[in-house]
Coordinates of C-alpha atoms in Angstrom, one line a residue:
X1 CA 33.8 -36.3 -15.3
X2 CA 32.6 -35.0 -11.9
X3 CA 34.4 -36.1 -8.8
X4 CA 32.1 -37.8 -6.3
X5 CA 34.1 -36.5 -3.4
X6 CA 34.4 -32.9 -4.8
X7 CA 32.5 -29.8 -3.8
X8 CA 29.0 -29.2 -5.1
X9 CA 28.3 -26.2 -7.2
X10 CA 24.9 -24.7 -6.1
X11 CA 22.9 -22.8 -8.8
X12 CA 20.2 -20.7 -7.3
X13 CA 17.3 -19.9 -9.7
X14 CA 15.8 -16.5 -8.9
X15 CA 13.2 -16.3 -11.7
X16 CA 9.5 -16.1 -11.2
X17 CA 7.2 -13.4 -10.1
X18 CA 5.2 -15.1 -7.4
X19 CA 1.8 -13.7 -8.5
X20 CA -0.1 -16.1 -6.2
X21 CA 1.3 -14.2 -3.2
X22 CA 0.1 -10.8 -4.4
X23 CA -0.1 -8.1 -3.1
X24 CA 3.0 -8.8 -1.0
X25 CA 4.8 -10.3 -4.0
X26 CA 4.8 -8.4 -7.3
X27 CA 6.8 -8.3 -10.4
X28 CA 8.9 -5.4 -9.1
X29 CA 9.8 -7.4 -5.9
X30 CA 8.7 -11.0 -6.1
X31 CA 8.3 -13.5 -3.3
X32 CA 11.8 -14.9 -3.2
X33 CA 13.1 -11.5 -2.0
X34 CA 10.5 -10.7 0.7
X35 CA 10.6 -12.0 4.3
X36 CA 7.5 -14.2 4.3
X37 CA 8.3 -16.4 7.3
X38 CA 11.1 -14.7 9.2
X39 CA 13.6 -11.8 9.2
X40 CA 15.3 -13.1 6.0
X41 CA 13.9 -13.7 2.5
X42 CA 13.6 -17.2 1.1
X43 CA 16.4 -16.3 -1.3
X44 CA 18.7 -15.5 1.6
X45 CA 17.7 -18.7 3.4
X46 CA 18.5 -20.7 0.2
X47 CA 21.9 -19.1 -0.1
X48 CA 22.7 -19.8 3.6
X49 CA 21.5 -23.4 3.1
X50 CA 24.5 -23.9 0.7
X51 CA 27.1 -21.8 2.6
X52 CA 29.1 -24.7 4.1
X53 CA 32.5 -24.4 2.4
X54 CA 33.3 -28.1 3.1
X55 CA 30.4 -29.2 1.0
X56 CA 29.5 -26.4 -1.5
X57 CA 31.4 -24.1 -3.8
X58 CA 30.6 -20.4 -4.1
X59 CA 27.0 -20.3 -5.5
X60 CA 26.0 -19.3 -9.0
X61 CA 22.8 -17.1 -9.0
X62 CA 20.7 -16.8 -12.1
X63 CA 18.3 -13.8 -12.0
X64 CA 16.5 -11.4 -14.3
X65 CA 18.0 -8.1 -15.1
X66 CA 15.6 -6.1 -12.9
X67 CA 16.5 -8.1 -9.8
X68 CA 20.3 -7.7 -10.0
X69 CA 20.7 -5.1 -7.3
X70 CA 18.3 -6.8 -4.9
X71 CA 20.2 -10.1 -5.3
X72 CA 23.6 -8.4 -4.6
X73 CA 22.2 -6.4 -1.7
X74 CA 20.6 -9.4 0.0
X75 CA 23.7 -11.5 -0.4
X76 CA 25.7 -8.7 1.2
X77 CA 23.3 -8.6 4.1
X78 CA 24.1 -12.2 5.0
X79 CA 27.8 -11.9 4.3
X80 CA 27.9 -14.0 1.2
X81 CA 29.2 -13.6 -2.4
X82 CA 28.1 -15.3 -5.6
X83 CA 28.6 -15.3 -9.3
X84 CA 25.5 -13.6 -10.7
X85 CA 24.3 -14.2 -14.2
X86 CA 21.6 -12.0 -15.6
X87 CA 18.9 -13.2 -18.0
X88 CA 17.9 -10.3 -20.4
X89 CA 14.4 -11.9 -20.9
X90 CA 12.5 -14.8 -19.3
X91 CA 12.8 -18.1 -20.9
X92 CA 11.7 -20.5 -18.1
X93 CA 14.0 -23.0 -16.3
X94 CA 15.4 -25.0 -19.2
X95 CA 17.4 -22.1 -20.6
X96 CA 18.7 -21.2 -17.1
X97 CA 19.8 -24.7 -16.4
X98 CA 21.5 -24.9 -19.8
X99 CA 23.4 -21.7 -19.1
X100 CA 24.5 -23.1 -15.7
X101 CA 25.5 -26.4 -17.4
X102 CA 27.6 -24.8 -20.1
X103 CA 29.4 -22.5 -17.6
X104 CA 30.1 -25.4 -15.2
X105 CA 31.3 -27.7 -18.0
X106 CA 33.8 -25.0 -18.9
X107 CA 34.9 -23.7 -15.4
X108 CA 34.0 -26.5 -12.9
X109 CA 34.0 -29.7 -14.9
X110 CA 34.8 -31.8 -11.9
X111 CA 31.9 -30.4 -9.8
X112 CA 28.4 -31.8 -9.3
X113 CA 25.8 -29.1 -10.1
X114 CA 22.9 -28.6 -7.8
X115 CA 19.9 -26.8 -9.3
X116 CA 17.7 -25.2 -6.6
X117 CA 15.0 -22.7 -6.4
X118 CA 15.3 -19.4 -4.4
X119 CA 11.7 -19.5 -3.1
X120 CA 11.5 -22.9 -1.3
X121 CA 11.3 -23.5 2.4
X122 CA 13.1 -26.4 4.0
X123 CA 12.7 -27.3 7.6
X124 CA 15.9 -29.1 8.4
X125 CA 19.0 -27.6 6.7
X126 CA 21.3 -30.4 8.0
X127 CA 19.2 -33.1 6.5
X128 CA 19.2 -31.1 3.2
X129 CA 23.0 -30.9 3.2
X130 CA 23.3 -34.7 3.9
X131 CA 20.9 -35.4 1.1
X132 CA 23.0 -33.3 -1.2
X133 CA 26.1 -35.3 -0.3
X134 CA 24.4 -38.6 -1.0
X135 CA 22.7 -37.5 -4.3
X136 CA 25.9 -35.9 -5.5
X137 CA 27.7 -39.3 -5.3
X138 CA 25.1 -40.8 -7.5
X139 CA 25.2 -37.8 -9.8
X140 CA 29.0 -38.2 -10.2
X141 CA 28.4 -41.7 -11.5
X142 CA 26.3 -40.4 -14.3
X143 CA 22.8 -40.1 -13.0
X144 CA 20.6 -37.0 -13.0
X145 CA 19.2 -37.0 -9.4
X146 CA 16.3 -35.3 -7.9
X147 CA 14.9 -35.3 -4.3
X148 CA 11.6 -37.1 -3.7
X149 CA 9.7 -35.4 -0.9
X150 CA 7.5 -37.5 1.4
X151 CA 4.0 -36.1 0.8
X152 CA 2.2 -34.7 3.9
X153 CA -1.1 -34.2 2.2
X154 CA -2.7 -34.9 -1.3
X155 CA -1.4 -31.7 -3.0
X156 CA -2.7 -30.8 -6.4
X157 CA -0.2 -28.0 -7.0
X158 CA 2.9 -30.3 -7.0
X159 CA 4.2 -32.9 -9.5
X160 CA 4.7 -36.5 -8.3
X161 CA 7.4 -39.1 -8.9
X162 CA 6.8 -42.8 -9.2
X163 CA 10.0 -44.6 -8.1
X164 CA 11.2 -47.8 -9.8
X165 CA 14.0 -50.2 -8.8
X166 CA 17.0 -49.5 -6.7
X167 CA 19.6 -47.2 -8.4
X168 CA 22.8 -47.8 -6.4
X169 CA 24.1 -48.3 -2.9
X170 CA 23.3 -44.7 -1.9
X171 CA 19.6 -45.3 -1.3
X172 CA 18.3 -43.8 -4.5
X173 CA 15.9 -45.3 -7.0
X174 CA 15.3 -45.2 -10.7
X175 CA 12.5 -42.9 -11.8
X176 CA 9.7 -44.9 -13.2
X177 CA 7.8 -41.8 -14.3
X178 CA 7.0 -38.2 -13.6
X179 CA 3.4 -37.1 -13.1
X180 CA 2.2 -33.6 -13.7
X181 CA 0.0 -31.8 -11.1
X182 CA -3.0 -34.2 -10.5
X183 CA -6.5 -33.6 -9.3
X184 CA -7.5 -34.2 -5.7
X185 CA -8.6 -37.9 -6.3
X186 CA -5.5 -38.8 -8.2
X187 CA -3.3 -37.1 -5.6
X188 CA -4.8 -39.2 -2.8
X189 CA -4.3 -42.3 -4.9
X190 CA -0.7 -41.5 -5.6
X191 CA 0.1 -41.0 -1.9
X192 CA -1.5 -44.4 -1.2
X193 CA 0.8 -45.9 -3.8
X194 CA 4.0 -44.4 -2.3
X195 CA 4.6 -41.7 -4.8
X196 CA 6.8 -38.8 -3.9
X197 CA 6.5 -35.0 -4.5
X198 CA 8.9 -33.6 -7.1
X199 CA 10.7 -30.8 -5.2
X200 CA 12.4 -29.5 -8.4
X201 CA 16.0 -30.0 -7.2
X202 CA 18.4 -31.6 -9.6
X203 CA 22.0 -32.8 -9.2
X204 CA 24.1 -33.8 -12.2
X205 CA 27.6 -33.8 -13.6
X206 CA 27.8 -30.9 -16.1
X207 CA 29.0 -33.2 -18.9
X208 CA 26.0 -35.5 -18.4
X209 CA 23.4 -32.7 -18.6
X210 CA 25.3 -31.1 -21.5
X211 CA 25.0 -34.4 -23.4
X212 CA 21.3 -34.8 -22.6
X213 CA 20.5 -31.2 -23.6
X214 CA 22.3 -31.8 -26.9
X215 CA 20.2 -34.9 -27.3
X216 CA 16.7 -33.6 -26.3
X217 CA 16.9 -29.8 -26.5
X218 CA 19.7 -28.8 -28.9
X219 CA 18.1 -25.4 -29.6
X220 CA 18.2 -24.5 -25.9
X221 CA 21.8 -25.7 -25.6
X222 CA 22.9 -23.7 -28.6
X223 CA 21.2 -20.5 -27.4
X224 CA 22.8 -20.9 -23.9
X225 CA 26.2 -21.5 -25.4
X226 CA 26.0 -18.5 -27.6
X227 CA 24.5 -16.3 -24.8
X228 CA 27.5 -17.1 -22.6
X229 CA 30.0 -16.6 -25.4
X230 CA 28.6 -13.2 -26.0
X231 CA 28.1 -12.2 -22.4
X232 CA 29.5 -9.0 -21.0
X233 CA 30.6 -7.9 -17.6
X234 CA 28.6 -5.2 -15.9
X235 CA 30.0 -4.2 -12.5
X236 CA 29.8 -7.5 -10.6
X237 CA 27.2 -9.1 -12.9
X238 CA 27.5 -11.3 -16.0
X239 CA 25.0 -10.1 -18.7
X240 CA 24.0 -12.8 -21.2
X241 CA 23.8 -11.8 -24.8
X242 CA 20.1 -10.9 -25.5
X243 CA 20.0 -11.8 -29.2
X244 CA 21.4 -15.3 -28.5
X245 CA 19.4 -16.0 -25.3
X246 CA 16.0 -15.1 -26.8
X247 CA 16.5 -17.8 -29.5
X248 CA 16.0 -20.4 -26.7
X249 CA 12.5 -22.0 -26.6
X250 CA 10.6 -21.1 -23.5
X251 CA 10.1 -24.3 -21.5
X252 CA 10.9 -26.0 -18.3
X253 CA 13.9 -28.3 -17.7
X254 CA 11.4 -30.9 -16.7
X255 CA 9.7 -30.9 -20.1
X256 CA 12.9 -30.4 -22.0
X257 CA 15.1 -33.1 -20.5
X258 CA 14.1 -34.6 -17.1
X259 CA 10.9 -36.4 -18.2
X260 CA 12.7 -37.8 -21.3
X261 CA 16.1 -38.9 -20.1
X262 CA 16.8 -42.5 -19.0
X263 CA 19.3 -41.3 -16.5
X264 CA 16.8 -39.8 -13.9
X265 CA 17.1 -41.0 -10.4
X266 CA 15.3 -40.0 -7.2
X267 CA 16.5 -39.9 -3.6
X268 CA 13.7 -40.1 -1.1
X269 CA 14.2 -37.5 1.7
X270 CA 12.6 -36.8 5.0
X271 CA 13.1 -33.1 5.5
X272 CA 10.0 -30.9 5.3
X273 CA 9.6 -28.8 2.2
X274 CA 7.3 -26.3 0.6
X275 CA 7.5 -24.1 -2.4
X276 CA 5.3 -21.5 -0.6
X277 CA 3.5 -21.0 -3.8
X278 CA 0.3 -19.6 -2.4
X279 CA -1.0 -17.9 0.8
X280 CA -2.5 -21.3 1.8
X281 CA 1.0 -22.8 1.5
X282 CA 2.4 -20.1 3.7
X283 CA -0.4 -20.8 6.3
X284 CA 0.6 -24.5 6.2
X285 CA 4.3 -23.9 6.7
X286 CA 4.1 -21.1 9.3
X287 CA 3.6 -21.5 13.0
X288 CA 0.1 -20.7 14.0
X289 CA -1.5 -19.8 17.3
X290 CA -3.9 -22.0 19.4
X291 CA -6.7 -21.0 17.0
X292 CA -4.8 -22.0 13.9
X293 CA -4.2 -18.4 12.9
X294 CA -1.0 -17.2 11.3
X295 CA -0.4 -13.5 11.7
X296 CA 2.4 -11.2 10.7
X297 CA 2.8 -7.4 11.2
X298 CA 0.3 -5.0 12.7
X299 CA -2.5 -7.4 13.1
X300 CA -5.3 -8.1 15.6
X301 CA -7.9 -10.9 15.3
X302 CA -11.0 -11.8 17.4
X303 CA -13.2 -14.9 17.0
X304 CA -11.2 -16.0 14.0
X305 CA -9.8 -19.5 13.2
X306 CA -7.5 -21.1 10.7
X307 CA -6.7 -17.9 8.9
X308 CA -3.7 -16.0 7.6
X309 CA -3.6 -12.3 8.3
X310 CA -0.5 -10.4 7.0
X311 CA 0.1 -6.7 7.2
X312 CA 3.1 -4.7 5.9
X313 CA 2.3 -1.8 8.2
X314 CA -1.4 -0.9 8.2
X315 CA -3.4 -1.9 11.3
X316 CA -5.4 -4.9 10.0
X317 CA -8.2 -6.4 12.1
X318 CA -10.3 -9.5 11.4
X319 CA -13.4 -10.4 13.5
X320 CA -15.5 -13.6 13.3
X321 CA -14.1 -15.2 10.1
X322 CA -12.7 -18.6 9.6
X323 CA -10.4 -20.0 6.9
X324 CA -9.6 -16.7 5.2
X325 CA -6.6 -14.9 3.9
X326 CA -6.3 -11.2 4.5
X327 CA -3.2 -9.3 3.3
X328 CA -2.7 -5.6 3.4
X329 CA 0.0 -3.4 1.9
X330 CA 0.2 0.4 1.7
X331 CA -1.7 0.4 -1.6
X332 CA -3.7 -2.8 -1.9
X333 CA -5.8 -5.2 0.2
X334 CA -6.5 -8.9 -0.5
X335 CA -9.4 -10.8 1.1
X336 CA -9.9 -14.4 0.0
X337 CA -11.1 -17.8 1.2
X338 CA -8.0 -19.8 2.1
X339 CA -9.1 -22.6 -0.1
X340 CA -9.3 -20.2 -3.1
X341 CA -5.7 -18.9 -2.6
X342 CA -4.5 -20.5 -5.8
X343 CA -6.8 -18.2 -7.7
X344 CA -4.9 -15.1 -6.7
X345 CA -2.8 -15.6 -9.8
X346 CA -6.0 -15.2 -11.9
X347 CA -6.8 -12.1 -9.9
X348 CA -3.5 -10.6 -10.9
X349 CA -4.1 -11.3 -14.6
X350 CA -7.5 -9.6 -14.2
X351 CA -5.8 -6.5 -12.6
X352 CA -3.3 -6.4 -15.4
X353 CA -6.1 -6.5 -18.0
X354 CA -7.7 -3.5 -16.2
X355 CA -4.3 -1.7 -16.3
X356 CA -4.0 -1.4 -12.5
X357 CA -0.3 -0.6 -11.8
X358 CA -0.6 -2.2 -8.4
X359 CA -0.7 -5.6 -10.2
X360 CA 3.1 -5.4 -10.7
X361 CA 4.5 -2.4 -8.9
X362 CA 5.0 -1.9 -5.2
X363 CA 4.5 1.4 -3.6
X364 CA 8.1 1.1 -2.4
X365 CA 10.6 0.7 -5.1
X366 CA 14.1 -0.6 -4.4
X367 CA 17.2 0.8 -6.0
X368 CA 20.9 0.0 -5.6
X369 CA 21.3 3.1 -3.5
X370 CA 18.3 2.5 -1.2
X371 CA 14.6 2.9 -1.9
X372 CA 11.8 5.4 -2.5
X373 CA 8.1 5.1 -1.5
X374 CA 5.3 6.9 -3.2
X375 CA 3.2 8.9 -0.6
X376 CA 0.8 10.8 -2.8
X377 CA 0.2 11.7 -6.5
X378 CA -2.0 14.3 -8.0
X379 CA -2.3 16.7 -10.9
X380 CA 1.1 18.4 -11.3
X381 CA 2.7 16.9 -8.2
X382 CA 4.1 13.7 -6.6
X383 CA 5.4 13.2 -3.1
X384 CA 8.0 10.6 -2.1
X385 CA 9.8 9.3 0.9
X386 CA 13.4 8.5 0.0
X387 CA 16.0 6.5 1.9
X388 CA 19.7 6.5 0.8
X389 CA 22.1 4.0 2.4
X390 CA 25.3 5.2 4.1
X391 CA 28.0 5.9 1.5
X392 CA 25.6 5.6 -1.5
X393 CA 24.7 8.2 -4.1
X394 CA 22.1 8.6 -6.8
X395 CA 23.0 9.4 -10.5
X396 CA 24.0 12.8 -11.7
X397 CA 20.8 13.7 -13.5
X398 CA 18.3 16.3 -14.7
X399 CA 14.6 16.5 -15.5
X400 CA 12.8 18.4 -18.2
X401 CA 9.3 18.7 -16.8
X402 CA 9.5 19.0 -13.0
X403 CA 11.2 20.8 -10.2
X404 CA 12.0 19.1 -6.9
X405 CA 12.0 20.1 -3.2
X406 CA 14.0 18.0 -0.7
X407 CA 13.5 18.1 3.1
X408 CA 15.9 16.1 5.2
X409 CA 14.2 14.2 8.1
X410 CA 17.0 12.0 9.2
X411 CA 20.8 11.9 8.6
X412 CA 22.9 14.1 6.4
X413 CA 22.5 14.8 2.7
X414 CA 25.2 16.0 0.2
X415 CA 23.2 17.8 -2.5
X416 CA 24.7 18.9 -5.8
X417 CA 22.7 21.5 -7.8
X418 CA 24.5 22.6 -10.9
X419 CA 27.9 24.0 -9.6
X420 CA 26.9 24.1 -5.9
X421 CA 27.4 21.4 -3.4
X422 CA 25.4 21.7 -0.1
X423 CA 25.5 19.7 3.1
X424 CA 22.0 19.5 4.6
X425 CA 21.0 18.2 8.1
X426 CA 17.6 17.4 9.6
X427 CA 14.9 19.9 8.9
X428 CA 17.0 21.6 6.2
X429 CA 15.9 21.7 2.6
X430 CA 17.0 22.3 -1.0
X431 CA 15.3 23.3 -4.2
X432 CA 16.2 21.8 -7.6
X433 CA 14.8 23.9 -10.5
X434 CA 13.5 22.3 -13.8
X435 CA 16.5 21.4 -15.9
X436 CA 19.1 21.7 -13.1
X437 CA 21.9 19.1 -13.0
X438 CA 21.7 17.5 -9.6
X439 CA 22.7 14.6 -7.4
X440 CA 21.8 13.3 -3.9
X441 CA 24.3 11.4 -1.8
X442 CA 24.6 10.2 1.8
X443 CA 28.1 11.0 3.2
X444 CA 27.1 9.8 6.7
X445 CA 27.1 6.5 8.7
X446 CA 23.3 6.2 9.2
X447 CA 20.6 6.0 6.5
X448 CA 19.5 9.3 5.0
X449 CA 15.8 9.9 4.8
X450 CA 14.1 12.8 3.1
X451 CA 10.8 13.9 1.7
X452 CA 10.7 14.8 -2.0
X453 CA 8.0 17.0 -3.5
X454 CA 7.9 17.1 -7.3
X455 CA 6.0 19.8 -9.0
X456 CA 5.6 20.1 -12.8
X457 CA 3.6 19.2 -15.9
X458 CA 4.8 15.6 -15.8
X459 CA 6.2 13.6 -12.9
X460 CA 6.7 10.2 -14.4
X461 CA 9.8 8.1 -13.6
X462 CA 10.9 8.2 -17.3
X463 CA 11.5 12.0 -17.1
X464 CA 15.2 11.6 -16.3
X465 CA 18.5 12.1 -18.1
X466 CA 21.4 10.3 -16.3
X467 CA 24.7 12.1 -17.0
X468 CA 26.7 9.9 -14.7
X469 CA 25.9 6.7 -12.8
X470 CA 28.1 4.5 -10.6
X471 CA 25.7 1.6 -11.1
X472 CA 25.9 1.5 -14.9
X473 CA 22.3 2.6 -15.6
X474 CA 21.6 4.7 -18.7

């Protein structure tokens, strides 16, 4: 059984695509990995929130396969390490919690597990840590604990918790019932009755959750157990067995267990919290100016109030508008009434139905070695800006349908073309013929930047044969 004085095992859930924060958040780089409110991403903030070694063990991160290198890189940027488990397909939170439970029961049976999201914003990290300590003591005694957030407004996008009688001497309460996202009238009534927001954090002893999964969701537990048993090690990642994992029903841990168990308890907490699930939520959390405007990036506003204006780079100006959201990226612009921000998710579905690649793909694509950014595309050509981190290199590769021209604009490049190895500096260039075996590397101490011009009958990203790759890609 878990030790109430032992260290807490944080499990950071990195799933989700954050479509309501389009166009800044997309499938290829969702909201938890972008700096919405500061210099760091919400994932990095979540990891730092559980970095006190006197309270927390090394985190376990559960992410999808496509995010693995972003997770590792962002942890490295803040000087942290974690065990990283990769989901081969998305199965919602119940499967991920089951995987964390099975692993913890095997490797850390005396720990209390903390399930937390990667995309939440918490205003007082010290109060959060203290709440974790208190809830962990209740969890070690056999309860499945959650945090009850004091509502600051009648939200319709959050679930609510009705608390029952006192749970124990730690200040927690039994959960009388969980309520799904209400309409505005019901939300106002719930606040008047003292209901709490369900923040989606859960603390439990692994044996307790294992037993409850076996009772209420045996298919999910079996799939998680088999997926871990068949897992493989890939570099620094743990890849779950796909065939086993996809047997898990797709549902949330709330539906699968939390709303059914008799062991649920809630600890009311006072720290500010938001899931920053929409641009309106970002506006509510961020610090605004005297006119109530929240701006970020290359932005100017005149005669505008209570608005959010966000720019990745493009000069974005707003004149004479109130209560709007304006977001610009290199390849997309969003303009919305702030009260309609929740509908951005529907907009993304519409864009997907119309086969707009911008619905899911950023113009800048991150790779383990750095990134590339699409500058222009036309018939028989594609132009990219490429950045390679110091000491990193791309795969040894070839293409069947295109030639490439590289021009170095910053740093030094080590270029392999068939049997030749060239060292290029700023303004120098290299030509890679169709079918040539080639590789790009950065031997220097500063980022390498170059412009790549592709010319050929086909310039898609799938025209690549990797002959050797240090990152294990095929």
